[in-house]
Coordinates of C-alpha atoms and ligand atoms in Angstrom, one line a residue:
M1 CA 1.6 2.5 52.0
V2 CA 1.4 4.0 55.4
R3 CA -1.9 5.8 55.5
A4 CA -4.3 7.3 52.5
F5 CA -2.6 11.0 52.8
Q6 CA 0.5 12.6 53.4
T7 CA 0.7 12.7 57.3
T8 CA 3.9 16.0 57.4
T9 CA 5.5 18.3 54.8
I10 CA 8.5 19.1 57.0
R11 CA 10.0 15.4 58.3
V12 CA 11.8 13.5 55.8
Q13 CA 10.0 10.1 55.8
Q14 CA 10.9 6.9 54.2
E15 CA 8.9 3.5 54.3
L16 CA 11.3 1.0 55.0
T17 CA 8.8 -1.8 54.3
N18 CA 9.1 -1.0 50.7
Q19 CA 12.2 -2.6 50.3
L20 CA 13.3 -6.7 50.4
W21 CA 14.5 -7.3 53.8
E22 CA 16.6 -10.6 54.9
F23 CA 14.5 -13.0 56.7
E24 CA 16.2 -15.5 59.0
A25 CA 14.8 -18.7 60.9
Q26 CA 15.6 -22.1 61.7
K27 CA 19.2 -21.0 60.3
E28 CA 17.9 -20.6 56.9
K29 CA 17.4 -16.9 55.4
R30 CA 16.1 -15.8 52.4
M31 CA 14.8 -12.2 50.9
V32 CA 11.4 -11.4 51.9
A33 CA 8.9 -8.1 50.8
L34 CA 7.6 -6.6 53.7
P35 CA 4.8 -5.9 55.3
S36 CA 4.2 -9.8 55.4
C37 CA 3.3 -13.0 57.3
V38 CA 5.7 -15.8 57.9
E39 CA 3.2 -18.2 57.4
S40 CA 2.7 -16.9 53.6
Y41 CA 6.5 -18.3 52.7
P42 CA 6.8 -21.6 51.5
G43 CA 7.8 -24.0 54.1
Y44 CA 6.8 -21.7 57.3
E45 CA 3.1 -22.0 56.7
N46 CA 2.8 -23.5 60.6
Y47 CA 5.7 -22.2 61.8
R48 CA 5.5 -20.9 65.8
G49 CA 8.7 -19.4 67.0
K50 CA 11.1 -16.7 66.5
A51 CA 12.3 -15.0 63.4
V52 CA 14.9 -12.0 62.4
F53 CA 14.3 -9.6 60.3
R54 CA 17.1 -7.5 58.8
T55 CA 17.6 -4.1 56.6
T56 CA 19.8 -1.2 56.3
F57 CA 19.2 2.8 56.5
R58 CA 20.7 5.6 55.7
A59 CA 20.1 8.5 58.2
P60 CA 18.5 11.2 55.7
K61 CA 20.9 14.3 55.0
E62 CA 18.3 16.7 56.0
S63 CA 18.1 15.3 59.5
G64 CA 19.4 17.0 62.5
G65 CA 20.6 13.7 64.6
T66 CA 16.8 13.1 65.6
L67 CA 15.2 10.1 63.9
R68 CA 11.7 8.5 64.8
L69 CA 10.8 4.7 63.7
C70 CA 7.7 3.8 63.9
F71 CA 6.6 0.5 63.8
K72 CA 2.9 -0.1 62.5
G73 CA 2.5 -3.8 63.8
V74 CA 4.8 -6.4 64.9
S75 CA 3.3 -9.4 65.3
H76 CA 3.2 -10.5 68.2
T77 CA 6.3 -9.3 70.5
A78 CA 9.3 -7.5 68.9
E79 CA 12.9 -6.6 70.2
V80 CA 14.6 -3.8 67.8
F81 CA 18.3 -3.5 67.4
V82 CA 20.3 -1.0 65.8
D83 CA 23.9 -1.9 64.7
G84 CA 23.8 -4.6 67.2
T85 CA 22.3 -2.4 70.1
F86 CA 19.1 -3.0 72.0
V87 CA 16.7 -0.3 71.2
G88 CA 13.5 -0.9 72.6
S89 CA 10.6 -3.6 72.4
H90 CA 7.2 -3.8 72.3
Y91 CA 4.3 -6.3 72.9
N92 CA 0.7 -6.6 71.0
A93 CA 0.7 -7.5 67.1
Y94 CA -2.0 -5.1 66.8
T95 CA -1.0 -1.3 67.8
P96 CA 2.2 0.8 66.8
F97 CA 5.1 1.9 68.5
E98 CA 7.5 4.1 68.1
I99 CA 11.5 4.1 68.9
V100 CA 13.3 7.4 69.1
L101 CA 17.1 7.1 67.8
K102 CA 19.4 9.8 68.8
D103 CA 22.5 11.1 67.5
M104 CA 22.5 9.3 64.1
V105 CA 25.0 11.1 61.8
P106 CA 23.1 12.4 58.5
G107 CA 24.1 10.4 56.2
S108 CA 25.0 7.3 57.5
I109 CA 24.1 4.0 57.0
H110 CA 22.8 1.7 59.9
C111 CA 21.6 -1.9 60.3
L112 CA 18.2 -2.2 61.6
E113 CA 17.1 -5.9 63.3
V114 CA 14.1 -6.9 64.5
A115 CA 13.7 -10.1 66.5
A116 CA 10.0 -11.3 66.0
D117 CA 8.3 -14.2 68.3
N118 CA 4.6 -15.4 67.5
S119 CA 5.0 -18.2 70.4
Y120 CA 2.3 -18.8 73.1
S121 CA 4.2 -18.6 76.7
E122 CA 2.9 -17.2 80.2
K123 CA 4.5 -13.7 78.5
S124 CA 1.4 -13.8 76.3
A125 CA -1.8 -12.7 78.0
L126 CA -3.6 -12.3 75.1
H127 CA -2.0 -13.8 72.1
V128 CA -3.0 -17.3 73.3
P129 CA -4.3 -20.0 71.5
N130 CA -7.4 -18.9 70.1
D131 CA -10.3 -19.2 67.6
Y132 CA -8.0 -16.7 64.7
E133 CA -4.1 -17.4 64.1
S134 CA -1.5 -15.0 66.1
Y135 CA 0.7 -14.7 63.3
L136 CA 4.5 -14.1 62.8
G137 CA 6.3 -11.1 61.1
I138 CA 6.5 -7.4 60.2
T139 CA 3.2 -7.6 59.1
R140 CA 2.4 -4.2 59.0
P141 CA 4.0 -0.7 57.8
V142 CA 7.7 0.4 59.6
L143 CA 8.5 4.7 59.0
L144 CA 11.8 5.9 59.2
E145 CA 11.2 10.2 59.9
T146 CA 13.7 12.6 60.5
V147 CA 12.2 15.1 63.8
A148 CA 13.2 18.0 65.6
D149 CA 14.6 17.4 68.9
C150 CA 11.2 18.2 69.9
F151 CA 8.1 17.1 67.8
I152 CA 4.7 16.6 67.5
E153 CA 4.2 13.8 69.1
W154 CA 0.0 13.2 68.6
V155 CA -3.3 15.4 68.0
H156 CA -6.1 14.9 68.9
I157 CA -9.2 16.9 67.6
T158 CA -12.7 16.0 69.2
P159 CA -15.7 17.8 67.3
I160 CA -18.4 19.8 69.1
R161 CA -21.4 20.4 67.2
D162 CA -22.3 24.2 68.0
A163 CA -26.6 25.2 68.0
F164 CA -27.9 25.0 64.7
S165 CA -27.6 28.2 63.4
G166 CA -30.7 27.8 61.1
T167 CA -27.6 27.9 57.9
G168 CA -26.7 24.5 58.1
E169 CA -24.3 23.1 60.9
N170 CA -21.9 25.0 62.7
W171 CA -19.2 23.1 64.2
S172 CA -16.4 23.9 66.4
A173 CA -13.4 21.6 68.0
R174 CA -11.4 20.6 71.5
V175 CA -7.9 20.2 70.4
E176 CA -5.0 18.7 72.1
V177 CA -1.3 18.7 70.9
S178 CA 1.3 16.4 72.7
L179 CA 4.9 17.7 72.4
K180 CA 7.6 15.5 73.1
N181 CA 10.6 17.3 73.9
T182 CA 13.9 14.7 73.9
G183 CA 16.6 17.4 73.7
E184 CA 18.5 18.2 76.8
S185 CA 17.2 21.4 77.5
V186 CA 13.7 23.2 78.0
F187 CA 11.9 23.7 74.6
S188 CA 10.1 27.1 74.3
G189 CA 8.0 27.4 71.1
A190 CA 4.9 28.4 69.9
V191 CA 2.3 25.9 68.0
Q192 CA -0.1 26.5 65.1
I193 CA -3.4 24.8 64.3
H194 CA -4.8 25.2 60.8
F195 CA -8.1 24.5 60.1
P196 CA -9.5 25.0 56.7
G197 CA -9.5 29.3 55.7
K198 CA -8.6 29.4 60.2
V199 CA -5.6 29.4 62.4
F200 CA -5.0 28.9 66.0
T201 CA -2.4 29.6 68.1
I202 CA -0.9 28.6 71.3
E203 CA 1.7 31.0 72.3
D204 CA 4.7 29.9 74.6
A205 CA 4.7 26.2 74.9
K206 CA 7.1 25.2 77.4
V207 CA 8.2 21.4 77.2
L208 CA 10.9 20.2 80.2
S209 CA 14.1 18.2 78.9
R210 CA 13.1 14.6 78.2
R211 CA 9.4 15.4 79.1
S212 CA 6.2 15.2 77.2
Q213 CA 3.5 17.9 77.6
I214 CA 0.0 18.3 76.5
F215 CA -1.7 21.4 75.3
C216 CA -5.4 22.2 74.8
L217 CA -7.1 24.7 73.0
E218 CA -11.1 25.4 71.6
A219 CA -10.9 26.3 68.0
D220 CA -14.6 27.6 67.0
D221 CA -16.6 28.5 64.6
L222 CA -14.9 26.4 61.9
L223 CA -15.8 26.3 58.0
V224 CA -15.9 22.6 58.0
E225 CA -18.5 19.9 56.5
S226 CA -20.2 17.4 58.7
W227 CA -19.1 13.7 58.4
S228 CA -21.5 11.0 57.9
P229 CA -22.0 7.5 55.9
E230 CA -24.2 9.1 53.5
N231 CA -21.3 12.0 53.0
P232 CA -18.1 10.8 54.5
C233 CA -16.7 14.5 54.2
L234 CA -13.2 14.9 55.6
T235 CA -11.3 17.8 56.7
M236 CA -7.5 18.1 57.0
V237 CA -5.9 19.6 60.1
R238 CA -2.2 21.0 60.2
T239 CA -0.4 21.2 63.7
I240 CA 2.7 23.2 62.9
L241 CA 5.5 23.8 65.7
L242 CA 7.8 26.5 65.7
C243 CA 10.6 27.6 67.6
R244 CA 11.9 31.6 67.0
G245 CA 9.5 31.6 64.2
K246 CA 10.5 29.3 62.3
A247 CA 8.6 25.7 61.5
I248 CA 10.7 22.9 62.7
D249 CA 7.6 20.1 62.5
D250 CA 4.5 19.6 61.6
C251 CA 2.0 17.0 61.5
V252 CA -1.3 16.7 59.0
E253 CA -4.4 14.7 60.6
R254 CA -7.5 14.3 58.9
T255 CA -11.0 13.7 60.9
G256 CA -15.0 14.3 60.1
F257 CA -17.0 16.3 62.0
R258 CA -19.3 14.1 63.5
T259 CA -21.4 13.9 66.6
V260 CA -21.7 10.5 68.5
E261 CA -24.4 10.4 71.5
I262 CA -26.5 8.3 73.8
K263 CA -30.0 9.3 74.5
G264 CA -32.2 6.8 76.0
K265 CA -32.6 3.7 73.7
E266 CA -30.9 5.8 70.9
I267 CA -27.3 5.8 69.2
L268 CA -27.1 9.5 67.9
L269 CA -24.8 10.3 64.9
N270 CA -25.2 13.5 64.5
G271 CA -28.5 13.7 66.1
R272 CA -30.1 10.7 63.8
P273 CA -30.5 7.5 65.6
L274 CA -28.4 4.7 64.0
F275 CA -29.1 1.6 62.7
I276 CA -26.1 -1.1 62.4
K277 CA -26.1 -3.3 59.9
G278 CA -22.7 -4.8 60.0
F279 CA -19.9 -7.3 60.2
C280 CA -17.7 -8.8 62.2
R281 CA -14.0 -8.9 60.3
H282 CA -10.8 -10.6 61.5
E283 CA -8.0 -8.9 59.8
D284 CA -7.3 -12.6 57.6
H285 CA -6.5 -13.5 54.1
G286 CA -5.7 -17.2 52.4
L287 CA -2.8 -15.5 50.6
F288 CA -2.1 -12.9 53.0
G289 CA -2.6 -14.1 56.8
C290 CA -3.0 -10.8 58.7
A291 CA -0.7 -8.4 56.3
I292 CA -3.3 -7.7 54.2
P293 CA -2.5 -5.4 51.4
Y294 CA -4.2 -2.0 50.7
T295 CA -5.4 -2.8 47.6
A296 CA -7.0 -5.8 49.2
M297 CA -8.2 -4.3 52.0
D298 CA -10.4 -2.1 49.6
Y299 CA -11.5 -5.4 47.8
D300 CA -13.0 -6.0 51.5
L301 CA -14.5 -2.7 51.8
N302 CA -16.3 -2.5 48.2
L303 CA -17.4 -6.2 49.1
L304 CA -19.3 -4.4 52.3
L305 CA -20.5 -2.0 50.6
D306 CA -21.8 -3.9 48.1
L307 CA -23.6 -6.1 50.7
G308 CA -25.3 -3.3 51.7
A309 CA -23.3 -3.0 55.6
N310 CA -22.7 0.4 57.0
S311 CA -20.2 -0.8 59.8
V312 CA -17.3 -3.0 60.8
R313 CA -16.4 -4.6 64.2
T314 CA -13.0 -4.8 64.5
S315 CA -13.5 -8.2 66.4
H316 CA -11.0 -8.9 68.0
Y317 CA -8.8 -6.3 68.4
P318 CA -7.4 -2.9 66.6
N319 CA -6.9 -2.8 62.8
D320 CA -4.4 -1.7 60.4
E321 CA -4.8 2.2 60.6
L322 CA -5.0 2.2 56.5
F323 CA -7.8 0.2 56.8
L324 CA -9.2 2.9 59.0
D325 CA -8.5 5.7 56.8
L326 CA -10.5 3.4 53.8
C327 CA -13.5 3.4 56.2
D328 CA -13.2 7.3 56.9
E329 CA -13.3 8.1 53.3
K330 CA -16.0 5.5 52.4
G331 CA -18.4 6.2 55.8
I332 CA -18.4 2.9 57.2
L333 CA -18.8 2.8 60.5
V334 CA -16.2 0.8 62.9
W335 CA -16.7 -0.5 65.9
E336 CA -13.2 -0.9 67.3
E337 CA -11.9 -3.0 70.1
N338 CA -9.1 -3.9 72.2
H339 CA -7.2 -7.4 71.7
A340 CA -8.6 -10.0 74.3
R341 CA -11.3 -13.1 72.9
G342 CA -12.5 -15.4 75.3
L343 CA -10.6 -15.2 78.1
S344 CA -11.3 -17.3 81.3
E345 CA -10.4 -16.0 84.8
E346 CA -7.6 -17.9 85.0
Q347 CA -6.3 -16.2 82.1
M348 CA -7.3 -12.7 82.9
R349 CA -5.3 -13.3 86.1
N350 CA -2.1 -13.7 84.4
P351 CA 0.1 -11.4 86.1
L352 CA 0.6 -9.4 82.7
F353 CA -2.8 -9.4 81.4
E354 CA -4.1 -5.7 83.4
K355 CA -1.0 -4.3 81.4
Q356 CA -1.1 -5.8 78.3
C357 CA -4.3 -4.6 78.0
E358 CA -4.4 -1.2 79.2
D359 CA -1.6 -0.5 76.8
C360 CA -3.2 -1.9 74.3
I361 CA -6.0 0.3 74.9
R362 CA -3.7 3.9 75.2
E363 CA -2.2 3.2 72.2
M364 CA -5.6 1.8 70.1
I365 CA -6.8 5.2 71.5
T366 CA -3.7 7.3 71.1
A367 CA -3.4 6.4 67.5
H368 CA -7.0 6.3 66.4
Y369 CA -8.6 8.9 68.0
N370 CA -9.3 11.0 64.9
H371 CA -10.9 8.7 63.0
P372 CA -14.4 9.7 62.4
S373 CA -15.5 6.6 61.3
I374 CA -14.5 5.1 64.8
Y375 CA -18.2 5.3 66.7
I376 CA -17.5 3.0 69.8
W377 CA -15.1 1.5 71.8
G378 CA -15.6 -2.5 72.8
I379 CA -12.9 -4.2 75.0
L380 CA -12.6 -7.8 75.9
N381 CA -15.1 -9.9 73.6
E382 CA -16.7 -13.0 75.6
C383 CA -14.0 -12.9 78.9
A384 CA -15.1 -13.7 82.2
N385 CA -17.4 -10.9 83.0
H386 CA -20.0 -13.1 85.1
T387 CA -17.3 -13.3 87.7
P388 CA -16.1 -10.7 90.5
Y389 CA -12.4 -10.7 89.4
G390 CA -13.6 -10.6 86.1
A391 CA -15.6 -8.0 86.4
S392 CA -13.4 -5.8 87.9
C393 CA -11.0 -6.0 85.3
Y394 CA -13.7 -5.2 82.8
E395 CA -14.4 -1.9 85.1
K396 CA -10.6 -0.6 85.4
Q397 CA -10.5 -0.6 81.4
F398 CA -14.1 0.7 81.0
A399 CA -12.8 3.7 83.0
L400 CA -9.5 4.0 81.2
I401 CA -11.4 4.2 78.2
K402 CA -13.7 7.1 79.3
S403 CA -10.4 9.0 80.8
L404 CA -8.6 8.3 77.4
D405 CA -11.7 9.6 75.0
A406 CA -15.2 10.8 76.7
S407 CA -16.8 11.7 73.2
R408 CA -17.2 7.7 72.3
P409 CA -19.6 5.2 73.8
R410 CA -18.1 2.1 75.3
T411 CA -19.8 -1.6 74.6
T412 CA -18.4 -5.3 74.8
A413 CA -19.3 -8.7 73.1
S414 CA -21.0 -10.5 75.8
C415 CA -21.9 -13.9 76.0
R416 CA -22.6 -14.6 79.9
F417 CA -26.0 -13.1 79.0
K418 CA -28.0 -13.1 82.3
L419 CA -25.0 -13.9 84.3
D420 CA -23.2 -10.3 83.1
L421 CA -22.0 -8.5 86.0
T422 CA -20.7 -5.3 84.1
V423 CA -24.0 -4.7 82.6
H424 CA -24.7 -1.4 84.1
T425 CA -21.4 0.3 83.0
P426 CA -20.9 0.6 79.0
E427 CA -23.6 2.7 77.2
V428 CA -24.3 0.4 74.4
K429 CA -25.3 -3.5 75.5
A430 CA -24.1 -5.9 73.0
Y431 CA -24.2 -9.5 73.6
N432 CA -23.5 -12.9 71.0
I433 CA -26.3 -15.6 70.5
Y434 CA -26.0 -17.4 67.7
P435 CA -29.2 -19.3 67.6
E436 CA -29.8 -21.7 64.3
W437 CA -26.0 -22.6 65.5
Y438 CA -25.3 -23.3 68.8
H439 CA -28.3 -23.3 70.0
D440 CA -32.4 -23.8 69.0
R441 CA -33.7 -21.1 70.8
R442 CA -35.6 -18.7 67.9
T443 CA -33.6 -15.0 67.4
E444 CA -36.7 -13.1 68.0
E445 CA -37.7 -14.7 71.4
F446 CA -33.8 -14.9 72.4
A447 CA -33.3 -11.3 71.7
A448 CA -36.5 -9.8 73.2
D449 CA -36.3 -11.8 76.5
L450 CA -32.6 -10.3 77.1
Y451 CA -33.5 -7.0 76.2
Q452 CA -36.5 -7.4 78.9
W453 CA -33.8 -7.9 81.4
L454 CA -31.7 -5.3 80.0
K455 CA -34.4 -2.9 80.5
E456 CA -35.2 -4.3 84.3
Q457 CA -31.2 -3.8 85.1
C458 CA -30.9 -0.2 83.5
D459 CA -34.2 1.0 84.4
G460 CA -35.4 2.1 81.3
E461 CA -34.8 1.7 77.5
I462 CA -30.7 1.5 76.3
P463 CA -28.8 1.1 73.3
F464 CA -28.9 -2.6 72.5
I465 CA -26.6 -4.5 69.6
I466 CA -26.3 -8.4 68.6
S467 CA -22.8 -8.4 68.0
E468 CA -22.6 -11.6 66.7
I469 CA -25.1 -14.1 64.7
G470 CA -23.8 -16.3 62.4
A471 CA -23.8 -19.5 61.4
G472 CA -20.9 -22.0 59.4
A473 CA -20.4 -23.3 55.7
I474 CA -17.9 -25.1 53.8
Y475 CA -17.2 -22.8 50.8
G476 CA -18.8 -25.1 47.9
W477 CA -20.8 -27.6 50.0
R478 CA -24.3 -27.8 48.5
D479 CA -26.4 -30.2 50.3
N480 CA -30.1 -31.3 49.5
R481 CA -30.6 -32.2 53.0
R482 CA -29.5 -29.0 54.0
T483 CA -27.3 -30.0 57.0
K484 CA -24.9 -27.9 59.2
W485 CA -21.9 -26.7 57.4
S486 CA -23.4 -26.8 54.2
E487 CA -23.6 -23.3 51.8
D488 CA -27.5 -24.0 51.7
Y489 CA -27.7 -24.5 55.9
Q490 CA -25.7 -21.1 56.7
A491 CA -28.3 -19.4 53.8
E492 CA -31.4 -20.3 55.5
A493 CA -29.5 -19.7 59.0
L494 CA -28.7 -16.2 58.6
E495 CA -31.9 -15.3 56.6
K496 CA -34.1 -16.6 60.0
Q497 CA -31.9 -14.9 62.6
I498 CA -31.6 -11.3 60.4
R499 CA -35.6 -11.5 60.0
G500 CA -35.7 -13.1 63.9
L501 CA -33.7 -9.4 64.4
Y502 CA -36.2 -7.3 62.2
Q503 CA -39.2 -8.7 63.7
S504 CA -38.3 -8.0 67.8
E505 CA -37.7 -4.5 66.5
C506 CA -35.6 -4.6 70.1
C507 CA -32.4 -3.8 68.7
N508 CA -30.5 -0.6 67.3
G509 CA -28.3 -3.1 64.7
F510 CA -26.4 -6.3 64.6
Y511 CA -23.3 -7.7 63.4
L512 CA -23.0 -10.8 61.5
W513 CA -20.4 -13.3 62.2
Q514 CA -18.2 -13.2 59.9
F515 CA -17.1 -11.5 57.2
C516 CA -14.9 -14.1 55.6
D517 CA -13.5 -17.2 56.8
T518 CA -10.6 -17.1 59.0
R519 CA -7.8 -19.3 60.2
V520 CA -7.8 -20.8 63.8
S521 CA -4.6 -21.3 65.9
E522 CA -3.4 -24.7 65.7
E523 CA -3.2 -25.2 69.1
W524 CA -6.6 -24.3 69.6
F525 CA -8.9 -26.9 70.5
G526 CA -12.2 -26.0 68.7
P527 CA -15.1 -28.2 66.6
R528 CA -13.7 -26.4 63.0
P529 CA -13.0 -28.3 59.9
R530 CA -10.2 -27.3 58.3
T531 CA -8.7 -25.9 61.0
M532 CA -11.0 -22.4 59.8
N533 CA -13.5 -20.4 61.5
N534 CA -16.0 -21.0 58.5
K535 CA -18.5 -18.5 59.3
G536 CA -17.6 -16.0 56.5
V537 CA -20.2 -15.0 53.6
V538 CA -17.2 -15.1 51.7
D539 CA -14.5 -17.8 52.1
E540 CA -11.2 -16.8 52.8
L541 CA -10.1 -16.0 49.2
R542 CA -13.6 -13.6 49.2
R543 CA -15.5 -16.2 47.0
K544 CA -18.9 -15.9 48.1
K545 CA -21.1 -18.2 49.4
L546 CA -25.1 -18.3 49.0
A547 CA -25.3 -16.2 51.8
Y548 CA -24.2 -13.6 50.3
D549 CA -27.3 -12.7 48.2
V550 CA -29.1 -13.3 51.2
V551 CA -27.7 -10.6 52.9
K552 CA -27.5 -8.5 50.5
R553 CA -31.2 -8.7 49.6
L554 CA -32.1 -8.3 53.5
F555 CA -29.6 -5.2 54.1
S556 CA -31.3 -3.7 51.3
E557 CA -34.5 -3.7 53.4
K558 CA -33.2 -1.6 56.1
G559 CA -31.2 2.1 55.8
N560 CA -28.6 3.4 58.5
Y561 CA -31.0 5.0 60.3
R562 CA -33.8 3.8 62.7
E563 CA -36.7 5.9 61.7
G564 CA -40.0 6.6 63.4
Ligands
ADA601 C1 -18.0 -16.4 69.2 C2 -16.5 -15.1 69.5 C3 -15.8 -15.3 67.8 C4 -16.2 -16.9 67.2 C5 -17.5 -16.9 67.7 C6 -18.1 -18.6 66.8 O1 -18.8 -15.4 69.7 O2 -16.4 -14.1 69.6 O3 -14.6 -14.6 68.4 O4 -15.4 -17.2 68.0 O5 -17.7 -17.5 68.6 O6 -17.7 -18.4 65.5 O7 -18.3 -19.5 67.5

């Protein structure tokens, strides 16, 4: 399953990951179901290195010769070959990429080969030994679709809330459509954008040969309902590309009408001040690694709703779009972040660091722009924002985000506290603080002191999120002494942390570290029993620890908004 809804009625689509593929590594071959992680194949539990995945596909007979191969995620480096010829490559497990194939005879059969690699080397600035696993494999779906020579590359819809009319909320939208012309001659046609009950047209759309071109329009007076966590009402928008009056391509997007604004101290969703009760979540599962099936994603989100959470932080990389589709549907707010965790200045000086981060940000925002659940973009968790060089990298990435999407606020989860040199830039300040675990300062004092400093730096009240608090517990280990790593200690620590934040009243919400226990890369040195990060309120198989009910009780004391 690629998306939670049908994205086209004109293209012929085939999900290539709906069949067994040949897997080859270490001179051994076997047939495997995809998407999956190599680490879930018996005998490969600790494998690091290369593997090849092979399948065949038939060019649909409806095709005019141009096909689009869309990879939602290959971990972490992919080289793609069709009939033995190299057709493209991609770095980063967590963002999608596409390859356009030309002159494919309708009905012809082809061999598709993907060489994947999860090695750590100087060619990989972001996948490094770390406090999470960089798995190997085709870990998200692969889609094959027919496209016209000129096709719709993406459509971005930005909701605009018009003045309150007295009869309810009035919405308009700014729509951007990118067309890609893979043909040899100039494309000339028209674009229609269908909102419920209303059509808007861009006449005279011209795209030069082998170029992409962006077209914009304002769609006003829309007949749509607002999206919110309480009423996650979604709107389908169909964009049709016409050539000489004939529809040659279409792209169905699904979005939700809501605004996110920063005003003084508040993060306003549709004008109401949010209070975040969230969890940080790695895409990780004891059985499936990072290739989490749709039903298991849904299982996670149902647990989060049961806990009373209203938000997920996709620590520390962009997530599978299906997961975001589910968040849109269930009204769960998302902090989505680019891929990076805990990189030192030396690691940030890797010559590939800036490009790999930029690619990740561009691919993330281009693909995920229309998800109403995403209310904020984050970058560079716990990297070196306390050094001038590190801070300059942050500034460039913050500027890039703003140039790609000015409609959402930006943030970063920092652990440098008063040494943070980037404090003035992001609209929302966020810090990972960990009282009761890595130090003994009381939560309420720590948070209040940090907020006082932030107010001085920023000349007044500002949105402030605690992006990580938490404590470790080994599932099933109960201890009368309530020592660290026992479920008893974790439950008490989380209660003190959450109560402390409720009391200090200075933050706009918080994220617990973390939803589930997650695997740590073996090469990473960390004081991590089981080579796992054990701070989940459920373990890697989603078994509840004592802390689960404690968090649930505490979350039930607060709503989705800061009242008063
Ligand atoms: C950091 C980091 C997380 C995780 C956590 C921990 O704050 O952002 O990825 O490593 O600490 O468990 O210590």
